[in-house]
Short mmCIF file of C-alpha atoms in Angstrom, two decimals:
data_model
loop_
_atom_site.label_atom_id
_atom_site.label_comp_id
_atom_site.label_asym_id
_atom_site.label_seq_id
_atom_site.Cartn_x
_atom_site.Cartn_y
_atom_site.Cartn_z
CA MET A 1 -28.00 -18.19 17.53
CA LEU A 2 -26.68 -15.35 15.70
CA GLU A 3 -28.90 -12.42 16.72
CA ALA A 4 -29.61 -8.78 15.83
CA ARG A 5 -31.57 -7.32 18.25
CA ASP A 6 -33.34 -4.04 17.24
CA ILE A 7 -30.13 -2.57 15.30
CA SER A 8 -30.34 0.72 13.82
CA PHE A 9 -27.54 2.35 11.56
CA ALA A 10 -26.94 5.49 9.54
CA TYR A 11 -23.92 6.20 7.33
CA GLY A 12 -23.12 9.77 8.90
CA ARG A 13 -25.47 12.16 9.24
CA ALA A 14 -27.47 10.69 6.64
CA ALA A 15 -31.09 9.20 7.09
CA PRO A 16 -30.73 5.68 8.86
CA VAL A 17 -30.34 2.65 6.68
CA LEU A 18 -31.68 0.57 8.95
CA SER A 19 -33.87 1.13 12.42
CA GLY A 20 -34.73 -1.24 14.71
CA VAL A 21 -34.31 -4.34 12.90
CA SER A 22 -34.09 -7.49 14.55
CA LEU A 23 -32.99 -10.90 13.01
CA GLY A 24 -32.17 -14.71 14.08
CA VAL A 25 -29.97 -17.18 12.51
CA GLY A 26 -29.69 -20.54 14.08
CA ARG A 27 -26.98 -23.18 13.99
CA GLY A 28 -27.60 -25.35 10.71
CA GLU A 29 -29.76 -23.01 9.26
CA ILE A 30 -29.79 -21.08 5.89
CA VAL A 31 -31.63 -18.07 5.99
CA GLY A 32 -32.32 -16.10 2.76
CA LEU A 33 -32.45 -12.25 2.61
CA SER A 34 -33.46 -10.54 -0.31
CA GLY A 35 -34.32 -6.94 -0.88
CA PRO A 36 -34.20 -4.23 -3.49
CA SER A 37 -30.55 -2.76 -4.21
CA GLY A 38 -29.52 -0.20 -1.92
CA CYS A 39 -32.00 -1.06 0.89
CA GLY A 40 -29.29 -2.18 3.66
CA LYS A 41 -28.62 -5.94 3.26
CA SER A 42 -24.78 -5.42 2.97
CA THR A 43 -25.01 -3.02 5.59
CA LEU A 44 -26.88 -5.75 7.71
CA ALA A 45 -24.06 -8.32 6.70
CA ARG A 46 -21.48 -6.05 7.91
CA LEU A 47 -23.08 -5.06 11.23
CA LEU A 48 -23.71 -8.94 11.95
CA ALA A 49 -19.84 -9.68 11.02
CA GLY A 50 -18.56 -7.00 13.03
CA TYR A 51 -17.21 -4.85 10.09
CA LEU A 52 -19.72 -1.91 11.51
CA THR A 53 -20.77 -1.18 14.74
CA SER A 54 -24.55 -0.32 15.07
CA ARG A 55 -25.81 3.01 16.59
CA SER A 56 -27.87 1.04 18.85
CA GLY A 57 -29.32 -2.32 19.49
CA ALA A 58 -26.90 -5.31 19.99
CA VAL A 59 -25.36 -8.14 17.83
CA LEU A 60 -24.83 -11.57 20.02
CA VAL A 61 -23.49 -14.47 18.80
CA ASP A 62 -25.01 -17.63 21.07
CA GLY A 63 -26.41 -15.43 23.67
CA ALA A 64 -23.02 -13.13 24.26
CA ALA A 65 -21.26 -10.26 22.86
CA PRO A 66 -18.48 -11.16 20.36
CA ALA A 67 -15.23 -11.79 22.40
CA LYS A 68 -11.69 -11.04 20.58
CA GLY A 69 -9.70 -13.40 18.81
CA TRP A 70 -11.09 -15.46 15.65
CA SER A 71 -14.41 -14.13 15.09
CA PRO A 72 -17.46 -16.98 14.91
CA VAL A 73 -19.25 -15.23 12.27
CA GLN A 74 -17.60 -14.65 8.90
CA TYR A 75 -18.11 -12.33 6.24
CA VAL A 76 -17.72 -13.20 2.44
CA HIS A 77 -18.72 -10.72 -0.34
CA GLN A 78 -19.07 -10.42 -3.69
CA ALA A 79 -16.07 -8.61 -4.30
CA ALA A 80 -13.62 -11.19 -3.60
CA TYR A 81 -10.22 -9.05 -4.49
CA LEU A 82 -11.04 -6.54 -1.86
CA SER A 83 -11.02 -9.35 0.79
CA VAL A 84 -7.30 -10.32 0.01
CA ASP A 85 -4.26 -8.57 0.52
CA PRO A 86 -3.00 -8.00 -3.00
CA ARG A 87 0.47 -8.25 -2.12
CA TRP A 88 0.16 -11.91 -0.83
CA ARG A 89 0.22 -15.20 -2.57
CA ILE A 90 -2.95 -17.30 -2.19
CA GLY A 91 -0.77 -19.76 0.27
CA ALA A 92 -0.28 -17.17 2.31
CA ILE A 93 -3.74 -15.60 2.34
CA LEU A 94 -5.28 -19.36 3.28
CA ASP A 95 -2.28 -19.57 5.87
CA GLU A 96 -3.40 -16.75 7.95
CA ALA A 97 -6.69 -18.39 8.99
CA GLY A 98 -5.00 -21.65 10.07
CA PRO A 99 -4.35 -25.07 8.25
CA VAL A 100 -6.45 -25.82 4.89
CA ASP A 101 -8.99 -28.15 5.73
CA GLU A 102 -8.26 -30.59 2.87
CA ALA A 103 -11.61 -31.99 2.34
CA LEU A 104 -13.26 -29.10 2.09
CA ARG A 105 -10.52 -27.50 -0.32
CA ASN A 106 -11.29 -30.08 -2.48
CA GLN A 107 -15.23 -29.76 -2.51
CA LEU A 108 -14.62 -26.00 -3.52
CA GLY A 109 -12.59 -26.68 -6.23
CA VAL A 110 -9.47 -24.70 -4.68
CA SER A 111 -6.29 -26.26 -6.71
CA ARG A 112 -2.93 -26.35 -4.95
CA ARG A 113 -1.47 -24.80 -7.84
CA TRP A 114 -2.71 -21.37 -7.00
CA PHE A 115 -1.11 -21.09 -3.90
CA GLU A 116 2.10 -19.38 -5.24
CA ARG A 117 -0.13 -17.21 -7.44
CA TYR A 118 -0.82 -13.50 -6.40
CA PRO A 119 -4.85 -12.70 -6.13
CA HIS A 120 -4.69 -10.78 -9.65
CA GLU A 121 -3.08 -13.86 -11.38
CA ILE A 122 -6.23 -16.16 -10.78
CA SER A 123 -9.82 -15.47 -11.82
CA GLY A 124 -12.71 -13.65 -10.07
CA GLY A 125 -14.32 -16.85 -9.27
CA GLU A 126 -11.44 -18.80 -8.48
CA LEU A 127 -10.66 -16.11 -5.87
CA GLN A 128 -14.13 -16.20 -4.38
CA ARG A 129 -13.38 -19.69 -3.78
CA VAL A 130 -10.36 -19.24 -2.18
CA VAL A 131 -12.13 -16.31 0.21
CA LEU A 132 -14.99 -18.95 0.96
CA LEU A 133 -12.41 -21.77 1.87
CA ARG A 134 -10.34 -19.17 4.22
CA ALA A 135 -13.66 -17.94 5.88
CA LEU A 136 -14.89 -21.61 6.76
CA GLY A 137 -12.33 -22.61 9.59
CA PRO A 138 -13.28 -25.03 12.12
CA ARG A 139 -13.90 -21.99 14.56
CA THR A 140 -16.36 -20.39 12.29
CA ARG A 141 -20.23 -21.02 13.55
CA TYR A 142 -22.14 -18.44 11.26
CA LEU A 143 -21.37 -17.21 7.53
CA VAL A 144 -22.69 -14.07 6.35
CA ALA A 145 -22.55 -14.98 2.35
CA ASP A 146 -23.27 -11.42 0.61
CA GLU A 147 -23.67 -12.73 -3.10
CA VAL A 148 -21.29 -15.14 -2.75
CA SER A 149 -22.21 -17.13 -5.82
CA ALA A 150 -23.20 -14.20 -8.03
CA MET A 151 -19.58 -13.81 -10.23
CA LEU A 152 -19.35 -17.94 -10.38
CA ASP A 153 -20.39 -19.95 -13.40
CA PRO A 154 -23.38 -22.24 -13.04
CA ILE A 155 -21.51 -25.45 -12.25
CA THR A 156 -19.53 -23.71 -9.55
CA GLN A 157 -22.42 -22.06 -8.07
CA VAL A 158 -23.89 -25.66 -7.47
CA GLU A 159 -20.75 -26.77 -6.04
CA VAL A 160 -20.21 -23.93 -3.76
CA TRP A 161 -23.68 -24.11 -2.66
CA GLN A 162 -23.47 -27.95 -2.36
CA ALA A 163 -20.35 -27.30 0.04
CA LEU A 164 -22.26 -24.75 1.75
CA GLN A 165 -25.10 -26.67 2.52
CA ALA A 166 -23.14 -29.60 3.47
CA ARG A 167 -21.50 -27.26 6.15
CA ALA A 168 -24.80 -26.08 7.17
CA GLY A 169 -25.51 -29.98 7.81
CA ALA A 170 -22.70 -29.93 10.25
CA GLY A 171 -23.93 -27.02 12.01
CA LEU A 172 -22.93 -23.85 10.33
CA GLY A 173 -25.83 -21.03 10.37
CA ILE A 174 -25.67 -19.05 7.15
CA LEU A 175 -27.09 -15.89 6.23
CA ALA A 176 -27.40 -16.15 2.25
CA ILE A 177 -27.90 -12.66 1.01
CA SER A 178 -28.94 -12.61 -2.72
CA HIS A 179 -30.93 -10.69 -5.55
CA GLY A 180 -31.77 -14.28 -7.26
CA ASP A 181 -34.78 -15.43 -5.56
CA ALA A 182 -34.47 -18.59 -7.55
CA LEU A 183 -31.25 -19.25 -5.50
CA LEU A 184 -32.61 -18.29 -2.32
CA GLU A 185 -35.63 -20.52 -2.94
CA ARG A 186 -33.36 -23.58 -3.32
CA VAL A 187 -31.22 -22.99 -0.41
CA ALA A 188 -32.74 -21.05 2.19
CA THR A 189 -34.59 -23.01 4.99
CA ARG A 190 -36.39 -19.41 5.58
CA ARG A 191 -36.53 -16.22 3.76
CA LEU A 192 -36.69 -12.75 4.79
CA HIS A 193 -37.12 -9.58 2.54
CA LEU A 194 -35.53 -6.26 3.58
CA GLU A 195 -37.36 -3.33 2.60
CA ALA A 196 -37.07 0.50 3.76
CA GLY A 197 -34.91 -0.52 6.63
CA ARG A 198 -37.61 -3.40 8.01
CA LEU A 199 -37.69 -6.87 7.65
CA LEU A 200 -40.32 -8.82 6.40
CA PRO A 201 -41.10 -12.55 6.61
CA VAL A 202 -41.56 -14.17 3.27
CA SER A 203 -44.00 -16.82 3.03
CA GLY A 204 -44.56 -19.06 0.05
CA SER A 205 -47.07 -17.18 -1.52
CA ALA A 206 -45.33 -13.84 -0.64
CA THR A 207 -42.21 -15.18 -2.61
CA LYS A 208 -44.18 -14.76 -6.15
CA ALA A 209 -45.02 -10.92 -5.26
CA ILE A 210 -41.44 -10.41 -4.92
CA GLY A 211 -38.74 -9.56 -7.63
CA ASN A 212 -38.69 -11.81 -10.57
CA ALA A 213 -39.86 -15.27 -8.86
CA GLY A 214 -42.26 -16.07 -11.45
CA SER A 215 -39.87 -15.60 -14.59
CA PRO A 216 -39.33 -18.36 -16.71
CA GLN A 217 -35.69 -19.39 -15.80
CA CYS A 218 -35.83 -19.10 -11.80
CA GLY A 219 -37.91 -22.34 -11.50
CA LYS A 220 -35.15 -24.11 -13.29
CA TRP A 221 -32.33 -23.19 -11.42
CA PRO A 222 -30.26 -26.43 -11.24
CA LEU A 223 -28.75 -27.51 -7.79
CA GLU A 224 -27.59 -30.89 -9.45
CA PRO A 225 -24.76 -30.78 -12.11
CA ALA A 226 -26.91 -33.37 -14.01
CA ASN A 227 -29.62 -30.86 -14.39
CA LEU A 228 -27.59 -28.81 -16.69
CA PRO A 229 -28.19 -28.60 -20.22
CA ALA A 230 -25.51 -29.91 -22.26
CA MET B 1 -18.64 -16.51 -27.12
CA SER B 2 -16.21 -17.99 -29.46
CA GLU B 3 -15.74 -14.39 -30.84
CA ALA B 4 -14.83 -12.83 -27.55
CA ILE B 5 -11.85 -15.95 -27.29
CA ASP B 6 -10.83 -15.30 -31.13
CA LEU B 7 -10.28 -11.51 -30.65
CA PRO B 8 -6.87 -10.62 -31.89
CA VAL B 9 -4.63 -10.35 -28.98
CA ALA B 10 -2.88 -7.11 -28.61
CA SER B 11 0.82 -8.16 -29.01
CA PRO B 12 3.10 -7.38 -26.18
CA GLY B 13 4.38 -3.83 -26.94
CA PRO B 14 7.90 -3.67 -27.74
CA ALA B 15 7.88 0.15 -26.73
CA ARG B 16 6.52 -1.03 -23.36
CA LEU B 17 9.44 -3.42 -22.80
CA GLY B 18 11.83 -0.54 -24.17
CA ASN B 19 10.50 2.03 -21.73
CA ARG B 20 11.38 -0.80 -19.01
CA VAL B 21 14.88 -1.61 -20.11
CA TRP B 22 15.52 2.44 -20.26
CA THR B 23 13.88 2.75 -16.73
CA LEU B 24 16.60 0.06 -15.72
CA VAL B 25 19.41 1.13 -17.33
CA ALA B 26 19.03 4.58 -16.35
CA ALA B 27 18.66 3.64 -12.69
CA LEU B 28 21.42 1.27 -12.90
CA LEU B 29 23.87 4.11 -14.59
CA GLY B 30 22.88 6.25 -11.87
CA LEU B 31 23.53 3.94 -8.95
CA VAL B 32 27.19 3.11 -10.89
CA LEU B 33 27.91 6.79 -10.63
CA ILE B 34 27.09 7.36 -7.09
CA ALA B 35 28.89 4.08 -6.21
CA GLY B 36 32.06 5.40 -8.02
CA ILE B 37 32.11 8.75 -6.04
CA ALA B 38 31.40 6.78 -2.82
CA ILE B 39 33.86 4.42 -3.47
CA GLY B 40 36.44 6.49 -5.63
CA ALA B 41 36.78 9.49 -2.76
CA PRO B 42 38.81 7.39 -0.34
CA MET B 43 41.10 5.92 -2.94
CA LEU B 44 42.10 9.72 -4.14
CA GLY B 45 43.86 9.89 -0.94
CA SER B 46 45.50 13.49 -0.39
CA LEU B 47 44.89 14.25 -3.89
CA GLY B 48 42.70 17.56 -4.10
CA ILE B 49 43.81 18.05 -0.42
CA ALA B 50 47.41 18.90 -0.17
CA PRO B 51 48.33 22.14 -2.19
CA ASP B 52 50.50 21.96 -5.16
CA PHE B 53 51.93 25.64 -5.84
CA SER B 54 53.46 24.81 -9.04
CA ALA B 55 50.24 24.42 -10.64
CA ARG B 56 48.08 27.18 -9.62
CA LEU B 57 44.80 28.40 -11.41
CA ALA B 58 45.33 25.97 -14.36
CA GLU B 59 43.02 25.65 -16.89
CA PRO B 60 41.15 22.32 -18.10
CA SER B 61 44.13 20.29 -19.29
CA LEU B 62 44.48 16.41 -19.79
CA ALA B 63 46.87 16.28 -16.42
CA HIS B 64 43.83 18.28 -14.64
CA TRP B 65 40.45 17.86 -16.53
CA PHE B 66 38.40 20.32 -14.30
CA GLY B 67 41.61 22.69 -13.99
CA THR B 68 43.13 23.81 -10.25
CA ASP B 69 42.33 26.17 -7.64
CA PRO B 70 44.38 29.18 -6.58
CA PHE B 71 46.29 26.29 -4.06
CA GLY B 72 47.03 24.32 -6.86
CA HIS B 73 44.46 21.58 -5.70
CA ASP B 74 43.02 19.19 -8.70
CA MET B 75 39.40 20.20 -9.05
CA LEU B 76 38.40 16.89 -10.29
CA ALA B 77 39.68 15.32 -6.97
CA ARG B 78 37.93 18.23 -5.05
CA THR B 79 34.66 17.92 -6.82
CA VAL B 80 34.71 13.91 -6.26
CA HIS B 81 35.66 14.71 -2.33
CA GLY B 82 32.67 17.44 -2.38
CA LEU B 83 30.20 14.83 -3.91
CA ASN B 84 31.36 12.14 -1.29
CA VAL B 85 30.59 14.77 1.65
CA SER B 86 27.36 15.51 -0.18
CA LEU B 87 26.47 11.76 -0.42
CA TRP B 88 26.95 10.81 3.31
CA VAL B 89 25.17 14.18 4.47
CA GLY B 90 22.23 13.31 2.22
CA LEU B 91 22.28 9.75 2.96
CA VAL B 92 22.04 10.03 6.63
CA ALA B 93 19.78 13.17 6.63
CA ALA B 94 17.51 11.71 4.34
CA SER B 95 17.51 8.50 6.16
CA ILE B 96 16.74 10.43 9.56
CA SER B 97 13.93 12.49 7.81
CA VAL B 98 12.22 8.97 6.70
CA VAL B 99 12.36 7.62 9.99
CA ILE B 100 10.67 10.72 11.42
CA ALA B 101 8.08 10.69 8.77
CA THR B 102 7.41 6.71 9.15
CA ALA B 103 7.04 7.12 12.85
CA LEU B 104 4.77 10.51 12.89
CA ALA B 105 2.67 8.82 10.03
CA ILE B 106 1.99 5.62 11.95
CA PHE B 107 1.40 7.61 15.38
CA ALA B 108 -0.92 9.63 13.24
CA ALA B 109 -2.80 7.29 11.90
CA THR B 110 -3.15 4.80 14.59
CA CYS B 111 -3.06 6.56 17.95
CA GLY B 112 -6.45 8.67 17.58
CA ARG B 113 -8.11 11.76 16.66
CA TRP B 114 -5.63 14.06 18.73
CA ALA B 115 -2.48 12.58 17.43
CA ASP B 116 -3.79 13.15 13.81
CA ALA B 117 -4.56 16.69 14.79
CA VAL B 118 -1.12 17.12 16.54
CA VAL B 119 0.57 15.63 13.43
CA ALA B 120 -1.63 17.73 10.90
CA PHE B 121 -0.69 20.83 12.94
CA LEU B 122 3.23 20.13 12.89
CA VAL B 123 3.20 19.20 9.17
CA ASP B 124 1.21 22.30 8.24
CA THR B 125 3.60 24.33 10.42
CA ALA B 126 6.68 22.91 9.13
CA MET B 127 5.13 23.21 5.64
CA GLY B 128 4.32 26.65 5.86
CA LEU B 129 7.48 28.52 7.01
CA PRO B 130 10.12 29.19 4.28
CA HIS B 131 12.13 26.08 3.84
CA LEU B 132 15.71 27.62 3.68
CA VAL B 133 15.21 30.31 6.54
CA LEU B 134 14.16 27.31 8.66
CA LEU B 135 17.36 25.29 7.84
CA ILE B 136 19.48 28.54 8.18
CA LEU B 137 18.07 28.97 12.00
CA ILE B 138 18.67 25.43 12.76
CA SER B 139 21.90 25.24 11.77
CA PHE B 140 23.02 28.28 12.97
CA ALA B 141 21.60 27.60 16.25
CA LEU B 142 23.46 24.46 16.54
CA GLY B 143 26.45 26.10 15.68
CA GLY B 144 27.13 24.77 12.34
CA GLY B 145 29.37 21.91 10.93
CA THR B 146 28.34 18.49 9.36
CA THR B 147 26.38 17.54 12.55
CA ALA B 148 24.43 20.80 12.58
CA VAL B 149 23.66 20.63 8.74
CA ILE B 150 22.65 16.61 8.75
CA ILE B 151 20.06 17.73 11.93
CA ALA B 152 18.95 20.68 9.97
CA VAL B 153 18.19 18.78 6.67
CA ALA B 154 16.59 16.05 8.83
CA VAL B 155 14.24 17.80 10.47
CA THR B 156 13.07 19.76 7.96
CA HIS B 157 12.37 17.39 5.26
CA TRP B 158 9.92 14.95 6.93
CA PRO B 159 6.44 16.76 6.13
CA ARG B 160 5.52 15.74 2.75
CA LEU B 161 6.39 11.94 3.30
CA THR B 162 4.50 12.15 6.74
CA ARG B 163 1.33 13.18 4.83
CA ILE B 164 1.78 10.64 1.72
CA LEU B 165 2.40 7.62 4.45
CA ARG B 166 -0.54 9.09 7.07
CA ALA B 167 -3.11 9.12 4.03
CA GLU B 168 -1.92 5.62 3.01
CA ILE B 169 -2.22 3.94 6.49
CA LEU B 170 -5.66 5.62 6.74
CA GLN B 171 -6.64 4.01 3.33
CA LEU B 172 -5.55 0.50 4.47
CA ARG B 173 -6.96 0.60 7.86
CA GLN B 174 -10.55 0.82 6.08
CA ALA B 175 -9.79 -1.90 3.62
CA ASP B 176 -11.54 -4.82 3.83
CA PHE B 177 -8.68 -7.26 3.85
CA ILE B 178 -7.40 -5.64 7.12
CA ILE B 179 -10.87 -5.83 8.87
CA ALA B 180 -10.86 -9.53 7.48
CA ALA B 181 -7.64 -10.13 9.41
CA ARG B 182 -8.94 -8.52 12.47
CA ARG B 183 -11.89 -10.87 12.35
CA MET B 184 -9.85 -13.98 11.98
CA GLY B 185 -8.20 -12.60 15.28
CA ARG B 186 -5.11 -10.98 14.18
CA SER B 187 -3.54 -8.45 16.59
CA TRP B 188 -2.71 -5.12 15.07
CA GLY B 189 0.94 -5.91 15.49
CA HIS B 190 0.91 -8.51 13.13
CA ILE B 191 -1.39 -6.39 10.77
CA GLY B 192 0.96 -3.57 11.04
CA PHE B 193 4.31 -5.76 9.95
CA ARG B 194 2.40 -8.24 7.74
CA HIS B 195 -0.14 -6.13 5.72
CA ILE B 196 0.31 -2.27 6.06
CA LEU B 197 4.14 -2.28 6.06
CA PRO B 198 4.52 -4.17 2.70
CA HIS B 199 2.27 -1.66 1.18
CA LEU B 200 4.37 1.39 2.68
CA TRP B 201 7.58 0.15 1.58
CA PRO B 202 7.46 1.21 -1.82
CA GLN B 203 6.40 4.85 -0.67
CA ILE B 204 9.23 4.84 2.02
CA LEU B 205 11.64 3.52 -0.53
CA VAL B 206 10.95 5.95 -3.31
CA GLY B 207 10.59 8.57 -0.74
CA LEU B 208 13.80 8.10 0.64
CA VAL B 209 15.28 8.25 -2.81
CA LEU B 210 13.64 11.18 -3.78
CA LEU B 211 14.53 13.14 -0.56
CA PHE B 212 18.18 12.26 -1.26
CA PRO B 213 18.68 15.31 -4.05
CA HIS B 214 16.71 17.61 -1.98
CA ALA B 215 19.19 17.08 1.27
CA ILE B 216 22.07 17.29 -1.09
CA LEU B 217 21.03 20.48 -2.63
CA HIS B 218 20.09 22.05 0.88
CA GLU B 219 23.50 20.86 2.40
CA ALA B 220 25.17 22.89 -0.52
CA ALA B 221 22.93 25.83 -0.46
CA LEU B 222 23.50 26.01 3.52
CA THR B 223 27.49 25.65 3.08
CA PHE B 224 27.66 28.27 0.16
CA LEU B 225 25.69 30.62 2.52
CA GLY B 226 28.15 29.79 4.91
CA PHE B 227 25.94 28.47 7.45
CA GLY B 228 26.93 24.68 6.89
CA LEU B 229 29.95 22.81 6.59
CA GLU B 230 33.44 23.98 7.98
CA PRO B 231 35.09 26.08 5.19
CA SER B 232 38.21 23.33 5.25
CA ARG B 233 36.11 20.70 4.21
CA PRO B 234 36.11 20.07 0.20
CA ALA B 235 31.94 20.43 0.01
CA ILE B 236 30.30 21.37 -3.22
CA GLY B 237 28.82 24.20 -1.49
CA VAL B 238 32.42 25.30 -0.25
CA LEU B 239 33.84 24.84 -3.60
CA LEU B 240 30.86 27.06 -5.37
CA ALA B 241 31.39 29.59 -2.57
CA ASP B 242 35.15 29.54 -3.21
CA SER B 243 34.61 29.99 -6.84
CA LEU B 244 32.67 33.37 -6.52
CA ARG B 245 35.50 35.50 -6.02
CA TYR B 246 37.58 34.04 -9.38
CA LEU B 247 34.58 34.21 -11.63
CA MET B 248 34.82 37.58 -12.49
CA ALA B 249 38.54 36.92 -13.31
CA GLY B 250 37.52 34.20 -15.91
CA LYS B 251 38.43 31.40 -13.98
CA TRP B 252 35.20 29.66 -14.92
CA TRP B 253 36.09 26.16 -14.29
CA LEU B 254 36.22 26.62 -10.45
CA GLY B 255 32.44 26.80 -10.57
CA LEU B 256 31.26 25.23 -13.52
CA PHE B 257 32.37 21.71 -13.19
CA PRO B 258 31.38 21.06 -9.28
CA GLY B 259 28.11 22.62 -10.12
CA LEU B 260 27.21 20.50 -13.19
CA CYS B 261 28.29 17.39 -11.22
CA LEU B 262 26.11 18.10 -8.25
CA LEU B 263 23.46 18.56 -10.95
CA MET B 264 24.51 15.06 -12.36
CA LEU B 265 24.28 13.72 -8.62
CA VAL B 266 20.95 14.90 -8.26
CA LEU B 267 19.70 13.66 -11.49
CA CYS B 268 21.36 10.26 -10.60
CA PHE B 269 19.11 9.97 -7.77
CA ASP B 270 15.83 11.04 -9.50
CA ALA B 271 16.51 8.50 -12.22
CA ILE B 272 16.97 5.49 -9.78
CA GLY B 273 13.89 7.29 -7.64
CA ASN B 274 11.63 7.12 -10.59
CA GLY B 275 12.85 3.76 -11.89
CA LEU B 276 11.82 2.22 -8.16
CA ARG B 277 8.49 3.88 -8.33
CA LEU B 278 7.66 2.27 -11.63
CA LEU B 279 9.33 -1.10 -10.77
CA ALA B 280 7.50 -1.06 -7.24
CA ASP B 281 3.95 -0.94 -8.90
CA PRO B 282 2.74 -4.93 -8.30
CA ARG B 283 1.17 -4.79 -11.77
CA GLN B 284 4.09 -3.47 -13.72
CA GLY B 285 6.88 -5.02 -11.35
CA GLN B 286 6.71 -8.21 -13.20
CA LEU B 287 9.75 -8.37 -15.57
#
């Protein structure tokens, strides 16, 4: 279980972004987190992944404080180009995380032809898949996925989430953060809503009250490529 | 959608390519001139060192392009000797400066708030003092000579580069890809060498090349003022100081040519430095 216990955080002397937030993501679970822009979703994500340190409270991974070495909690966010060294080739970027899992590489659609290129020589969507492949090493037990599919085309979104769902089936715990209620509705096993620094559970009926869940295109979000209009 | 794809593509600007070629040509020309001086001076042997009293204070001619001095030394040979001395003093002093700057910047950016405060204080102090006065004091305290000049120039030229490198490292430390490498279990040593240093190389290289002319000019200034190299060495500063006595007598070639050549050498380094800066940009760097 990836746990946040009563964590609070503020940037500098500003008012706290999060106050007393507790959250748990179990192995094999996909927890969907939504909330308005600027409410602290990404801050919570960074705290869970160890990119930031909380003012109070604790982040525990399977009951223990995170040890040194490969972090079992990996973080992937929307801006893939910030997560890779712009002076490294794709091959070197992937090698930094250890040997590449060929099956996962094929599943995410990462081509070997990109390995000789620099990050700015492939597209944003391609780079996002590279970053996901890098984060999903064999020692990763939890993935904090912060709007990971926001910049991908619909077919690739489906492929990426199918790969992630397969991983979750094999025991990976995922915290999926998104503005897209339809996406979370389809992939999440449980949903949470962050607002004004507090987490609220989202039940089936509450889903409709939040955001644009009722808008026409949301219900049609395709999980199978076959569902896509020609 | 198709409109977006069919938009007329901007033709690869021939002007930009031209600029790049000119940058390269200017930098290469500078490099060739500098190499010529470095290789040419030892080949001259005692030409310009041994006196020839049959040709004292001769005006520039085909036999002596830059004229001769009161001892009958060929001024062209002396100028090349002088530029060679400047080159080596500049190279050694600038290299030491860059090493000091890099070490202090890494220390400041990685060893905590106190280290940062100490380095910031050192940089502010060194930049607050008048450059030439500090140079004269250090060179005088060390008793003059080549070593004293090199040390004096080296220990006064690091602050600016230290500031640039420190800021660069601080920015990199916060970068997502560095934190990602940490979360992938990489040590700071690995991150320092594989991630941070490659980002600093262009700054260090350009810093080194741009420190060169500074070091050379200050060496010449120190020597000109009499606090630098030994008067027996044909350094540019010595040549310029000697020429002063004869300028009023109309022997203009004694000061003009060595001075112009020093300017040329400085401009060569400037061309190389600017060329490197342009070429090191990863997005512009693909020829």
